[in-house]
CSV table of C-alpha atoms and ligand atoms in Angstrom, one decimal:
chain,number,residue,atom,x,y,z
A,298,UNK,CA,0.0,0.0,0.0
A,299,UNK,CA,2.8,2.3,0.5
A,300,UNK,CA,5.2,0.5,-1.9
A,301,UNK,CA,8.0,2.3,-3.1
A,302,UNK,CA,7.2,5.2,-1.2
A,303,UNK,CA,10.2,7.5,0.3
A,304,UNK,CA,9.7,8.0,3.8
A,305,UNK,CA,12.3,10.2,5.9
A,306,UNK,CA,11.3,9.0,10.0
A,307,UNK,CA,12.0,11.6,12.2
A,308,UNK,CA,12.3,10.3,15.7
A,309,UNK,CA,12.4,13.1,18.5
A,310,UNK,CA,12.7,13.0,22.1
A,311,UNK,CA,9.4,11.3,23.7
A,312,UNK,CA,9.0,8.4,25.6
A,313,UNK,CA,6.7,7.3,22.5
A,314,UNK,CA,10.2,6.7,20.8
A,315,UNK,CA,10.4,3.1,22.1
A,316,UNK,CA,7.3,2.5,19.6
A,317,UNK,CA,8.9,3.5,16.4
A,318,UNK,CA,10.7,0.0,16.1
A,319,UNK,CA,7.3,-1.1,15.3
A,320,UNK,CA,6.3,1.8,13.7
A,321,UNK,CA,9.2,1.5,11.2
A,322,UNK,CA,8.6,-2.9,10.3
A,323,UNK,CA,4.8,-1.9,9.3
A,324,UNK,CA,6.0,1.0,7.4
A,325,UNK,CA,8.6,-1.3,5.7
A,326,UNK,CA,5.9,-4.2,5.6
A,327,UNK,CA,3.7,-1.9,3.8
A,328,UNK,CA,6.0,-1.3,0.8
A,329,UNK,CA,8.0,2.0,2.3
A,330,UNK,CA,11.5,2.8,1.9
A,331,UNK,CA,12.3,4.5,4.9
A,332,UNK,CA,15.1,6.5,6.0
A,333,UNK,CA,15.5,7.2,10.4
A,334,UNK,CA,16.3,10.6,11.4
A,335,UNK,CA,16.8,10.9,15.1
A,336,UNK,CA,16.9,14.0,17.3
A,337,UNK,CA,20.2,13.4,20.1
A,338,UNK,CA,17.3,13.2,22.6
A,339,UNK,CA,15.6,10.5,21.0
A,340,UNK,CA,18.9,8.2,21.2
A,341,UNK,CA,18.2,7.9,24.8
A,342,UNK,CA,14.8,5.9,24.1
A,343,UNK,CA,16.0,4.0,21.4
A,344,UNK,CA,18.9,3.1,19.9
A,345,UNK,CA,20.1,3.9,16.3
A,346,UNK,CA,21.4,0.1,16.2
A,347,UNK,CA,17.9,-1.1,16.6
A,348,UNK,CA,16.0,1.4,13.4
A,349,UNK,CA,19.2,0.8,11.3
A,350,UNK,CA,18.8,-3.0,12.0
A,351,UNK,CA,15.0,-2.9,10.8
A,352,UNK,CA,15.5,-0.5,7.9
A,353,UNK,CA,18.6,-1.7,6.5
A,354,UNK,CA,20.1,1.8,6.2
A,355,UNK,CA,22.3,3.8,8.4
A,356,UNK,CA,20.4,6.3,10.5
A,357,UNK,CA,21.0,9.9,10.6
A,358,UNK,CA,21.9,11.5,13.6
A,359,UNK,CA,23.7,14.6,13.1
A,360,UNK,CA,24.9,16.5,10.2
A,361,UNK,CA,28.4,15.6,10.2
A,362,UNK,CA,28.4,11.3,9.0
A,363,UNK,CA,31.7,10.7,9.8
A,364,UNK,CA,34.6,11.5,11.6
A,365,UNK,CA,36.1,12.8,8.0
A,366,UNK,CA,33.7,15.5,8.5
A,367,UNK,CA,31.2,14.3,5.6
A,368,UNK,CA,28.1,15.6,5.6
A,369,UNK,CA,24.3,14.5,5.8
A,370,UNK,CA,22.6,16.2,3.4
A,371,UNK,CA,19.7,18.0,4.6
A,372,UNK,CA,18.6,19.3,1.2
A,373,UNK,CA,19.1,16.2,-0.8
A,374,UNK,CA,17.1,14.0,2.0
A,375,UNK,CA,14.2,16.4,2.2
A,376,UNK,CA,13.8,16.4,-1.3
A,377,UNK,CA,14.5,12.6,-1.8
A,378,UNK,CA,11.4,11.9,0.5
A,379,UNK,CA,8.0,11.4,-1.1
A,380,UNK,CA,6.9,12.2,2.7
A,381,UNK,CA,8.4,13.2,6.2
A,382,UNK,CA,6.7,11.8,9.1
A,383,UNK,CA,7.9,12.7,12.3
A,384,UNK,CA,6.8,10.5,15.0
A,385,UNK,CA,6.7,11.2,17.7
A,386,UNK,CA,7.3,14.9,17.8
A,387,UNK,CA,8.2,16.2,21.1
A,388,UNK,CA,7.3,19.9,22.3
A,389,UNK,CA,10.6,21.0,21.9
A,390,UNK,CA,10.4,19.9,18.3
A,391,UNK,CA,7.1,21.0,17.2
A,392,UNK,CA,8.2,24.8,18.9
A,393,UNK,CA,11.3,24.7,16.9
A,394,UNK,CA,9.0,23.7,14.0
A,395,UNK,CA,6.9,26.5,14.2
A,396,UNK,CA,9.5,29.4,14.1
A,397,UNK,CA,12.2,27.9,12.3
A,398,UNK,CA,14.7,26.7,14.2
A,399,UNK,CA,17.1,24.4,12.4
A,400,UNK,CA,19.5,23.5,15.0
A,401,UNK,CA,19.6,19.8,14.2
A,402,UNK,CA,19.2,17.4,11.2
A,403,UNK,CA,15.9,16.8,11.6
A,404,UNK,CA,14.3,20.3,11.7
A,405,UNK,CA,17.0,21.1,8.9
A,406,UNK,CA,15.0,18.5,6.7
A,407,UNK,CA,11.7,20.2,8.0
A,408,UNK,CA,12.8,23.3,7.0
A,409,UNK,CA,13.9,22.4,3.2
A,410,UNK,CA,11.2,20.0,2.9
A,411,UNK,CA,8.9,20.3,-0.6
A,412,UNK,CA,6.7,17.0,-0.1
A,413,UNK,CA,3.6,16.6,2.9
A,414,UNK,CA,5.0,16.4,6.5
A,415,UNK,CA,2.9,14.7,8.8
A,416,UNK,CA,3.8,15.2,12.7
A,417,UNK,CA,2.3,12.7,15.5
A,418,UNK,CA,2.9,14.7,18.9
A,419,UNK,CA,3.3,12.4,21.4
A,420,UNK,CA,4.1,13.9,25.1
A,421,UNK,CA,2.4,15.0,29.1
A,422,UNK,CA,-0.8,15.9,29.1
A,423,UNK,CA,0.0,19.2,30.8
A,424,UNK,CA,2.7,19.8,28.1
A,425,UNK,CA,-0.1,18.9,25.2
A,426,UNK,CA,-3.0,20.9,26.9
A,427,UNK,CA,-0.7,24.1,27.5
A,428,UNK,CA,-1.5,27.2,25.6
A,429,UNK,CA,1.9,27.3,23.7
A,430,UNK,CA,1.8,23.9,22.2
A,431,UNK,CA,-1.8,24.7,21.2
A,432,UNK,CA,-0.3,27.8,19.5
A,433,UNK,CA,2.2,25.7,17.9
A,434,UNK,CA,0.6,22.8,16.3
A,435,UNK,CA,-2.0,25.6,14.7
A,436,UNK,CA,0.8,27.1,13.5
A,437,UNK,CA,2.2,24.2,11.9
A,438,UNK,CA,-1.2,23.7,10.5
A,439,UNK,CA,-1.3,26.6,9.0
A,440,UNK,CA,1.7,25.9,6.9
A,441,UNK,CA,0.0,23.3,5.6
A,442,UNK,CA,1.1,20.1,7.5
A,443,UNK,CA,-0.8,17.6,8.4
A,444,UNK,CA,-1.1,17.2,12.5
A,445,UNK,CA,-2.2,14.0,13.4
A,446,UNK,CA,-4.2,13.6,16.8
A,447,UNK,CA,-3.2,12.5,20.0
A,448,UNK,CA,-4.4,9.8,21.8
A,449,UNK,CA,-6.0,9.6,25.6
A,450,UNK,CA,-5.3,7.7,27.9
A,451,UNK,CA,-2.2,6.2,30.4
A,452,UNK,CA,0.7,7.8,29.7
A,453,UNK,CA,4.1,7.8,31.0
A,454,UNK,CA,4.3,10.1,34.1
A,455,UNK,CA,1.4,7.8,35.4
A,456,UNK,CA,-0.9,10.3,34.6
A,457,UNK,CA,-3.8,10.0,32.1
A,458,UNK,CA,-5.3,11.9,29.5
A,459,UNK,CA,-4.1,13.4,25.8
A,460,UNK,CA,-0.9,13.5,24.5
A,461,UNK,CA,-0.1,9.9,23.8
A,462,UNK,CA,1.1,9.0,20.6
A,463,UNK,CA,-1.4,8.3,18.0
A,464,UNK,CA,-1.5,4.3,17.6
A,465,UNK,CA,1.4,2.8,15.0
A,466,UNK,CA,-1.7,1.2,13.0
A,467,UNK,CA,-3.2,4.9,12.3
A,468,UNK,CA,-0.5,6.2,11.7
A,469,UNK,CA,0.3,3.9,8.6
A,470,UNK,CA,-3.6,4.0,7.6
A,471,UNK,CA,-3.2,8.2,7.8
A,472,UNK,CA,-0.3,8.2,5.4
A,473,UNK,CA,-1.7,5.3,3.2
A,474,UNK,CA,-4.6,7.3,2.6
A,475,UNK,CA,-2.8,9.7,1.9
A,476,UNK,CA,-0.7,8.4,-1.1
A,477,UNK,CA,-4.3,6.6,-2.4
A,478,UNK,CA,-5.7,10.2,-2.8
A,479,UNK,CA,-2.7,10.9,-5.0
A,480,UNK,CA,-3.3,7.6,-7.1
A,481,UNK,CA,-4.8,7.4,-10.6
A,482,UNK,CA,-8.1,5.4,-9.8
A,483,UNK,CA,-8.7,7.9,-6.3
A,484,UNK,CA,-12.3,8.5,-5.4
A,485,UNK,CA,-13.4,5.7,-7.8
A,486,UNK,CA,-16.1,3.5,-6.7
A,487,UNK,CA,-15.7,-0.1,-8.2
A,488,UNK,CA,-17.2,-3.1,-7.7
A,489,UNK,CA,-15.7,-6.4,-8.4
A,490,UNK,CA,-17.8,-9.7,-8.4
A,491,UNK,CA,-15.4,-13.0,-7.7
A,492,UNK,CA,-15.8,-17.0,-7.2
A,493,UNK,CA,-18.4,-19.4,-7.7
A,494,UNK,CA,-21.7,-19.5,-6.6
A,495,UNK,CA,-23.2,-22.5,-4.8
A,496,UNK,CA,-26.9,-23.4,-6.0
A,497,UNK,CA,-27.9,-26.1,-3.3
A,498,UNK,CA,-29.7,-29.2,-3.8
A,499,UNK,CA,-30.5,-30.0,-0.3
A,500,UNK,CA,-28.6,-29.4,2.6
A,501,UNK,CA,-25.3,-31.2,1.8
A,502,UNK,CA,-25.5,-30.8,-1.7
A,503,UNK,CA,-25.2,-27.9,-4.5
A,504,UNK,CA,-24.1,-27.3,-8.1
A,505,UNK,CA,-20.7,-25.2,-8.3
A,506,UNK,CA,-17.6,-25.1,-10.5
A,507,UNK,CA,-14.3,-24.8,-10.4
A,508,UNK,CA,-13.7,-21.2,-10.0
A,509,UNK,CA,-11.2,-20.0,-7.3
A,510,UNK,CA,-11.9,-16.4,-7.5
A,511,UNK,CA,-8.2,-15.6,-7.8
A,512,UNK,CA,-8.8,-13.5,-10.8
A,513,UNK,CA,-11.6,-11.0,-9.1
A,514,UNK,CA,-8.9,-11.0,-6.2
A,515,UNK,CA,-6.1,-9.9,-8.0
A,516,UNK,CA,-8.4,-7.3,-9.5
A,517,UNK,CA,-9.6,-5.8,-6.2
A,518,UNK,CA,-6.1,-5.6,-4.9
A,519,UNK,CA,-4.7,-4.1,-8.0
A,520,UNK,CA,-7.8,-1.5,-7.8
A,521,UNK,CA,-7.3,-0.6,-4.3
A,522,UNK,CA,-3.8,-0.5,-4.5
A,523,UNK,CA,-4.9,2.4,-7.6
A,524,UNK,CA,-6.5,4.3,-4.9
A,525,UNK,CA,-10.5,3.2,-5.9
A,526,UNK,CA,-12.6,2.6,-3.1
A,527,UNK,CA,-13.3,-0.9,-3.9
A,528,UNK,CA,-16.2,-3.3,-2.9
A,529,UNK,CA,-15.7,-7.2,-4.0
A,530,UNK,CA,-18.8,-9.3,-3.8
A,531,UNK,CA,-17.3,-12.9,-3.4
A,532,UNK,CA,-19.1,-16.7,-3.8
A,533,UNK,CA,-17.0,-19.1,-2.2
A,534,UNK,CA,-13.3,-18.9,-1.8
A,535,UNK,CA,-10.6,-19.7,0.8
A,536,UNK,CA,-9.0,-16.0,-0.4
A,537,UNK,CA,-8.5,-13.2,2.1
A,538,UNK,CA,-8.0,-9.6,1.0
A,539,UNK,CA,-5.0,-8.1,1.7
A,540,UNK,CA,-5.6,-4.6,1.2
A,541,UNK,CA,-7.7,-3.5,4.3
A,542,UNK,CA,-9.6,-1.1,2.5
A,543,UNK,CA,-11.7,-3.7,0.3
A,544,UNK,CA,-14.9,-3.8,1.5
A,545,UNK,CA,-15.5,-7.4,1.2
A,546,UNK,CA,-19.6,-9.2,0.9
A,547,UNK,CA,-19.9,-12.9,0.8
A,548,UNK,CA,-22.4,-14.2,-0.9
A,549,UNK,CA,-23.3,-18.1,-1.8
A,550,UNK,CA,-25.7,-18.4,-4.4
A,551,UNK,CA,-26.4,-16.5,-7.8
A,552,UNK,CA,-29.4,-14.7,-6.2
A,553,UNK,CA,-27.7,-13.9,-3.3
A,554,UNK,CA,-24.9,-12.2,-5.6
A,555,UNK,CA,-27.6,-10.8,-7.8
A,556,UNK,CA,-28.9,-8.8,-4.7
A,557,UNK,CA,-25.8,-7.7,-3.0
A,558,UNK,CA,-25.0,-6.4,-6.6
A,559,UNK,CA,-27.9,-4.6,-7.4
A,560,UNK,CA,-28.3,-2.8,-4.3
A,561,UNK,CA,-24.8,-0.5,-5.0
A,562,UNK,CA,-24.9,-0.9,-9.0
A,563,UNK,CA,-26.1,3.0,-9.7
A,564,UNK,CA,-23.3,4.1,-7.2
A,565,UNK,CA,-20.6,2.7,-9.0
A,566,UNK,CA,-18.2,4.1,-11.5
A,567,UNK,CA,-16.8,0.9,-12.5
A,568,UNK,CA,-18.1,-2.3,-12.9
A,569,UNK,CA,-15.8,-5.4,-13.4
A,570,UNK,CA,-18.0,-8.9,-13.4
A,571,UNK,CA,-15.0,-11.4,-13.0
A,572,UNK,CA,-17.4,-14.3,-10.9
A,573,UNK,CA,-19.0,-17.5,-12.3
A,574,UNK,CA,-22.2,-17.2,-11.8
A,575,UNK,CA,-24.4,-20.5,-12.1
A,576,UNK,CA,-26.6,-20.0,-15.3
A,577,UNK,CA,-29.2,-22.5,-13.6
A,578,UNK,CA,-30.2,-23.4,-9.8
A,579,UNK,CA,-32.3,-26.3,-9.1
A,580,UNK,CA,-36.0,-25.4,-9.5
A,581,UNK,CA,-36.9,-26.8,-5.7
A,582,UNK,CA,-34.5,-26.7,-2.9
A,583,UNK,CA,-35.1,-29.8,-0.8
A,584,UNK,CA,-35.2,-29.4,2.8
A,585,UNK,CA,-33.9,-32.5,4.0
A,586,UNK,CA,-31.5,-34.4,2.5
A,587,UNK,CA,-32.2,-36.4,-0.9
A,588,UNK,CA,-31.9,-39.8,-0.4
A,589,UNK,CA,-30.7,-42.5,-3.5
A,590,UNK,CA,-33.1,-45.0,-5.0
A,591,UNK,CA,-32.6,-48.0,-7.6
A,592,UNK,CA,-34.0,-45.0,-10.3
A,593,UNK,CA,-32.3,-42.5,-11.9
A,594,UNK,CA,-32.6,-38.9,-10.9
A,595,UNK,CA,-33.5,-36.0,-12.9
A,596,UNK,CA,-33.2,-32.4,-11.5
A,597,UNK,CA,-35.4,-29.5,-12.9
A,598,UNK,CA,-33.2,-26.3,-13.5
A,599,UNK,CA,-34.3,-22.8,-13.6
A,600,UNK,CA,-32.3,-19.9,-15.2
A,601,UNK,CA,-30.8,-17.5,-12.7
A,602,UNK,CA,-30.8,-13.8,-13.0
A,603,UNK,CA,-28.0,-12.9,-15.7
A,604,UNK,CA,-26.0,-9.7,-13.5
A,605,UNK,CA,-24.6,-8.6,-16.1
A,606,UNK,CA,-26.9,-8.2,-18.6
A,607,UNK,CA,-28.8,-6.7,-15.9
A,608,UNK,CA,-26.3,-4.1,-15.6
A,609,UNK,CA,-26.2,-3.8,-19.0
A,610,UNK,CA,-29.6,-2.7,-19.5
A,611,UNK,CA,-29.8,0.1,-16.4
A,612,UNK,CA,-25.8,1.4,-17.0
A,613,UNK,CA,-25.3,4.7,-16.9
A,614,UNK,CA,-24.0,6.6,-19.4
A,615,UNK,CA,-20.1,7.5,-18.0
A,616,UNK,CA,-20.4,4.0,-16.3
A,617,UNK,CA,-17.8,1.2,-17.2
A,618,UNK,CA,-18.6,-2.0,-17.5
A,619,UNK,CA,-16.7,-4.9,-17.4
A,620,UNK,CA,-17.3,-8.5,-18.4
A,621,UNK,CA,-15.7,-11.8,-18.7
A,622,UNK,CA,-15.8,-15.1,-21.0
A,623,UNK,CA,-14.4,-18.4,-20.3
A,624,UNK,CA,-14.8,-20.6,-23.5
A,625,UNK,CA,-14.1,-23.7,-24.7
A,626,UNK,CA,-14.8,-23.9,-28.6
A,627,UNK,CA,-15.3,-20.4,-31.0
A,628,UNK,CA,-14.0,-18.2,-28.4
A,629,UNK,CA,-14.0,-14.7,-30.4
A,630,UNK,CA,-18.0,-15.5,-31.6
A,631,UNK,CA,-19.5,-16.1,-28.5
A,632,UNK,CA,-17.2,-12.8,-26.8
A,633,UNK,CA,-19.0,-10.6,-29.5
A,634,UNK,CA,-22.1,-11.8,-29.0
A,635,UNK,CA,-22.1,-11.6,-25.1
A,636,UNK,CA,-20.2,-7.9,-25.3
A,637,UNK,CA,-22.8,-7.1,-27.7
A,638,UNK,CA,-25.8,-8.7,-25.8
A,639,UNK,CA,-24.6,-7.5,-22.4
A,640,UNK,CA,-23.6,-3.7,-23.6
A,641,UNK,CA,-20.3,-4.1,-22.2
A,642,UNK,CA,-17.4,-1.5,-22.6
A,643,UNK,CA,-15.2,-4.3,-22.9
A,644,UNK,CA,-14.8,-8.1,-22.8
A,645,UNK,CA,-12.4,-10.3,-21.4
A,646,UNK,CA,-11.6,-13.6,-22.8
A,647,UNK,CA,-10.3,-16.8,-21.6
A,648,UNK,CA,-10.0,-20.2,-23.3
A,649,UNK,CA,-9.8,-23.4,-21.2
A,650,UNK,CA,-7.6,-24.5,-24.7
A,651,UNK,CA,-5.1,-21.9,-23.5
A,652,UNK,CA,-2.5,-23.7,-20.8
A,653,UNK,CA,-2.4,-21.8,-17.5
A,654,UNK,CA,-5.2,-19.8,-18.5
A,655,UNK,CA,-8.8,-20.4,-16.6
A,656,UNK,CA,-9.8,-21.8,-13.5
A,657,UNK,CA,-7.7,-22.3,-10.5
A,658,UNK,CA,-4.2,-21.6,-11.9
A,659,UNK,CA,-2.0,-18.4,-10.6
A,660,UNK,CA,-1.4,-17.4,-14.8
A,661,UNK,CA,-4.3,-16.4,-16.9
A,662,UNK,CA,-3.9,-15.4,-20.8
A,663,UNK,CA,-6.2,-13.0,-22.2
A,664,UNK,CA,-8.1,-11.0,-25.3
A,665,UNK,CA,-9.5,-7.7,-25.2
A,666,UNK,CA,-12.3,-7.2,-26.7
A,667,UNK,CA,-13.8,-4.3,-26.9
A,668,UNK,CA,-17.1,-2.4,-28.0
A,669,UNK,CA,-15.3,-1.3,-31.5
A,670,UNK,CA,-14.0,-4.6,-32.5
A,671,UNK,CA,-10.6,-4.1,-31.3
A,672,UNK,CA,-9.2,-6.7,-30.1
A,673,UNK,CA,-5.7,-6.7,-27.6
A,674,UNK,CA,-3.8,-9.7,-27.0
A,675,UNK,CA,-1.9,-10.5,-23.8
A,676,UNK,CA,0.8,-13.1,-23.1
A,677,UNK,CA,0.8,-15.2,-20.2
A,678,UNK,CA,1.0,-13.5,-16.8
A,679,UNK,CA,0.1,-14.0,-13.3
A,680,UNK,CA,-3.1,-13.1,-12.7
A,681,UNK,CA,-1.9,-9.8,-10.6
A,682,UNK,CA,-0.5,-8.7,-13.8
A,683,UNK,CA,-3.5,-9.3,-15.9
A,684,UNK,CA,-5.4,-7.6,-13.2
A,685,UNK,CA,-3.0,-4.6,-14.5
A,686,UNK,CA,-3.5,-4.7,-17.6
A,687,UNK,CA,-7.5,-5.1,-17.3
A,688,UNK,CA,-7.0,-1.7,-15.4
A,689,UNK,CA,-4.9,-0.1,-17.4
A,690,UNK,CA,-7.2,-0.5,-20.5
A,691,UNK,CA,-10.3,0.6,-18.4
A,692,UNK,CA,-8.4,4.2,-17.4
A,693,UNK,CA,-7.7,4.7,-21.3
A,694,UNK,CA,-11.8,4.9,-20.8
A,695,UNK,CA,-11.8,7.4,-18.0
B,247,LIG,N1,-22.7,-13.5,-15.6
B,247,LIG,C1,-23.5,-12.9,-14.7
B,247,LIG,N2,-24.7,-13.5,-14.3
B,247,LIG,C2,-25.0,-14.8,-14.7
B,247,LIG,C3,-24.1,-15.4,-15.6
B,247,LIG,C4,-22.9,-14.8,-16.0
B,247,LIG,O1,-23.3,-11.8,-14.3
B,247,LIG,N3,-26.1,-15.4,-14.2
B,247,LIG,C5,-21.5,-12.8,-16.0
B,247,LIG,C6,-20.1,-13.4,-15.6
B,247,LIG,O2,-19.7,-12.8,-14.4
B,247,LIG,C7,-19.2,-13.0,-16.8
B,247,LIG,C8,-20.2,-13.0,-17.9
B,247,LIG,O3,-21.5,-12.9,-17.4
B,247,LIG,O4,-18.7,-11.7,-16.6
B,247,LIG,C9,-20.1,-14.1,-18.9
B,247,LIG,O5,-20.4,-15.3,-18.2
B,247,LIG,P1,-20.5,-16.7,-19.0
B,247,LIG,O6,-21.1,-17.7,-18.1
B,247,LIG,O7,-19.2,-17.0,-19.7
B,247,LIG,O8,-21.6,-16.3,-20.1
B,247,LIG,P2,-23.0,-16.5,-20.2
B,247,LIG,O9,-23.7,-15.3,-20.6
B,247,LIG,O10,-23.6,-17.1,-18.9
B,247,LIG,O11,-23.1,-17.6,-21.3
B,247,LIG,P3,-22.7,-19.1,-21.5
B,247,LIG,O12,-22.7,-19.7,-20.1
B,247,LIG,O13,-23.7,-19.7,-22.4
B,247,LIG,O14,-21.3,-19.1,-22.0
């Protein structure tokens, strides 16, 4: 969510110091390349040995490097970081801040910075709730940085109140949502249908196939790592989400689907139908379980609800939508005649004759098809980078 992302970590001097060992892993975990600066005071909470050891880079300190008098800097770093995030940020620090002080390497960096800083003040409440901190951090806001709140409750001194450190977790989310706003698909809504659906039988049995869901998966990642707000509307799958900002809906059966579907359709801006949905559900559900004779059985079948035709009919105009084929015999026919049937933007082809393509697999091959005959083919690829290329053909439509 944050990968390759330059992040200079200024460390002051706050008790809240000790948690920026954690602080730095998620911001590493999360994609960042980060770079420590530390304030002398904030060496006495936690060492430099520890934050070099987690980020794999020396940290900062001072503006001399080396005994050979080399120099950190300041310039180069400030304008090296995509964002500075000083965490916490003492008193002392936000005051020097706030009328200029550059006395150290960190508030050197402040003061050449070019990209968003974002300061967590972490200190007593006394020190927090006292006019000229108040004064401060206004100030700072004012200049456009982004203050981040405190938290309440126990706090160092034994007392309790504000002025803890916000939590490392909301930290990261602040900054991630940050970057998303900055990203290409920002402020999108998609949706993104994945997996099977279940029709049931009786109450151990139901029709299904063979689809994992990997492929609407990879899309919603790939989306939400775009910055869309993404909602995925899942049958059946052992898959989790990664990104925590999918909002996730299990359904089970095509009706269930249908439903969850149709009550956000209008609201969307794009529309990618990646699930295989049952075309027929057995016309009587049994409640008790079927039991075997010396006959044969036949089932009765009734059509399901087709979504995407469905959506077809009530799209919007500036509305994208987004459909799939998986074939087995006159692949490029029956794609024209579903885009064409389902008033689709585009189509996207699979053939089962295609190795690692289809059901199950990590690769998928594909064929755009789209609402002017043209047709793109892909190569090969995992399915996270066909999820790519599905997206990077839908923002030529933007
Ligand atoms: N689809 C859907 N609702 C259904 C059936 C399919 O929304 N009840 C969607 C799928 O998500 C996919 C597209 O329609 O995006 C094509 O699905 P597919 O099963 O290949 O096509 P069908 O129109 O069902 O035709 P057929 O099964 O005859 O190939």
């Amino acid at each position: 969510m944050l990968s390759g992302k330059k992040i200079v970590l200024g460390i002051t001097g706050s008790i809240a110091a000790y948690k920026t060992a954690s602080l730095l892993r998620m911001l590493i975990k999360h994609g960042a390349e980060v770079q420590v600066v530390m304030t002398d005071a904030a060496k006495e909470f936690v060492t430099p040995l520890t934050l070099a050891t987690l980020s794999k880079k020396p940290v900062y300190t001072s503006f001399v490097l080396n005994t050979h008098g080399q120099w950190a800097n300041h310039v180069e770093l400030a304008l090296w970081a995509d964002c500075i995030l000083i965490a916490p940020a003492s008193a002392n620090t936000i005051a020097k801040m706030a009328y200029g002080l550059c006395d150290n390497l960190l508030t050197a960096i402040y003061l050449s910075a070019k990209s968003q800083v974002f300061v967590a003040p972490a200190m007593d409440l006394d020190m927090y709730a006292h006019p000229t901190t108040k004064r401060n951090l206004t100030t700072l806001k004012s200049f456009g940085n982004v203050v981040l709140p405190v938290g309440n409750g126990e706090l160092a001194s034994g007392l309790s109140g504000e002025g803890r450190m916000l939590e490392e977790t909301e930290i990261v989310n602040h900054l991630v949502q940050y970057f998303d706003k900055t990203k290409r698909l920002a402020k999108k809504k998609v949706l993104v249908t994945a997996g099977p659906t279940y029709e049931n039988i009786d109450p151990v049995r139901f029709i299904g196939n063979h689809s994992s869901g990997k492929m609407g998966f990879a899309l919603a990642e790939e989306f939400a790592n775009e910055g869309a707000e993404v909602t995925l509307i899942t049958g059946p799958t052992q898959l989790i989400c990664k990104h925590t900002t999918i909002k996730r809906i299990d359904v089970t059966s095509a009706e269930d689907m249908y439903n969850a579907v149709t009550a956000i359709n209008k609201k969307q801006d794009i529309l990618v139908m990646s699930a295989a949905v049952a075309d027929y559900k057995p016309s009587k559900v049994s409640k008790v379980k079927i039991k075997k004779n010396n006959s044969n059985f036949d089932l009765p079948l009734t059509k399901t609800k087709d979504i995407l035709a469905y959506l077809g009919k009530v799209k919007p105009k500036n509305q994208i939508l987004v459909g799939f084929a998986l074939e087995t015999n006159n692949e490029l026919e029956h794609a024209i005649e579903k885009l064409k049937k389902k008033n689709l933007n585009f189509i996207v082809l699979n053939s089962l004759r295609n190795k690692g393509a289809g059901f199950a697999t990590d690769t998928n091959q594909i064929t755009i098809l789209d609402k002017h005959n043209q047709l793109t083919e892909f190569p090969l690829k995992s399915k996270t980078e066909v999820a790519k290329d599905i997206i990077n053909t839908i923002t030529t439509l933007l």
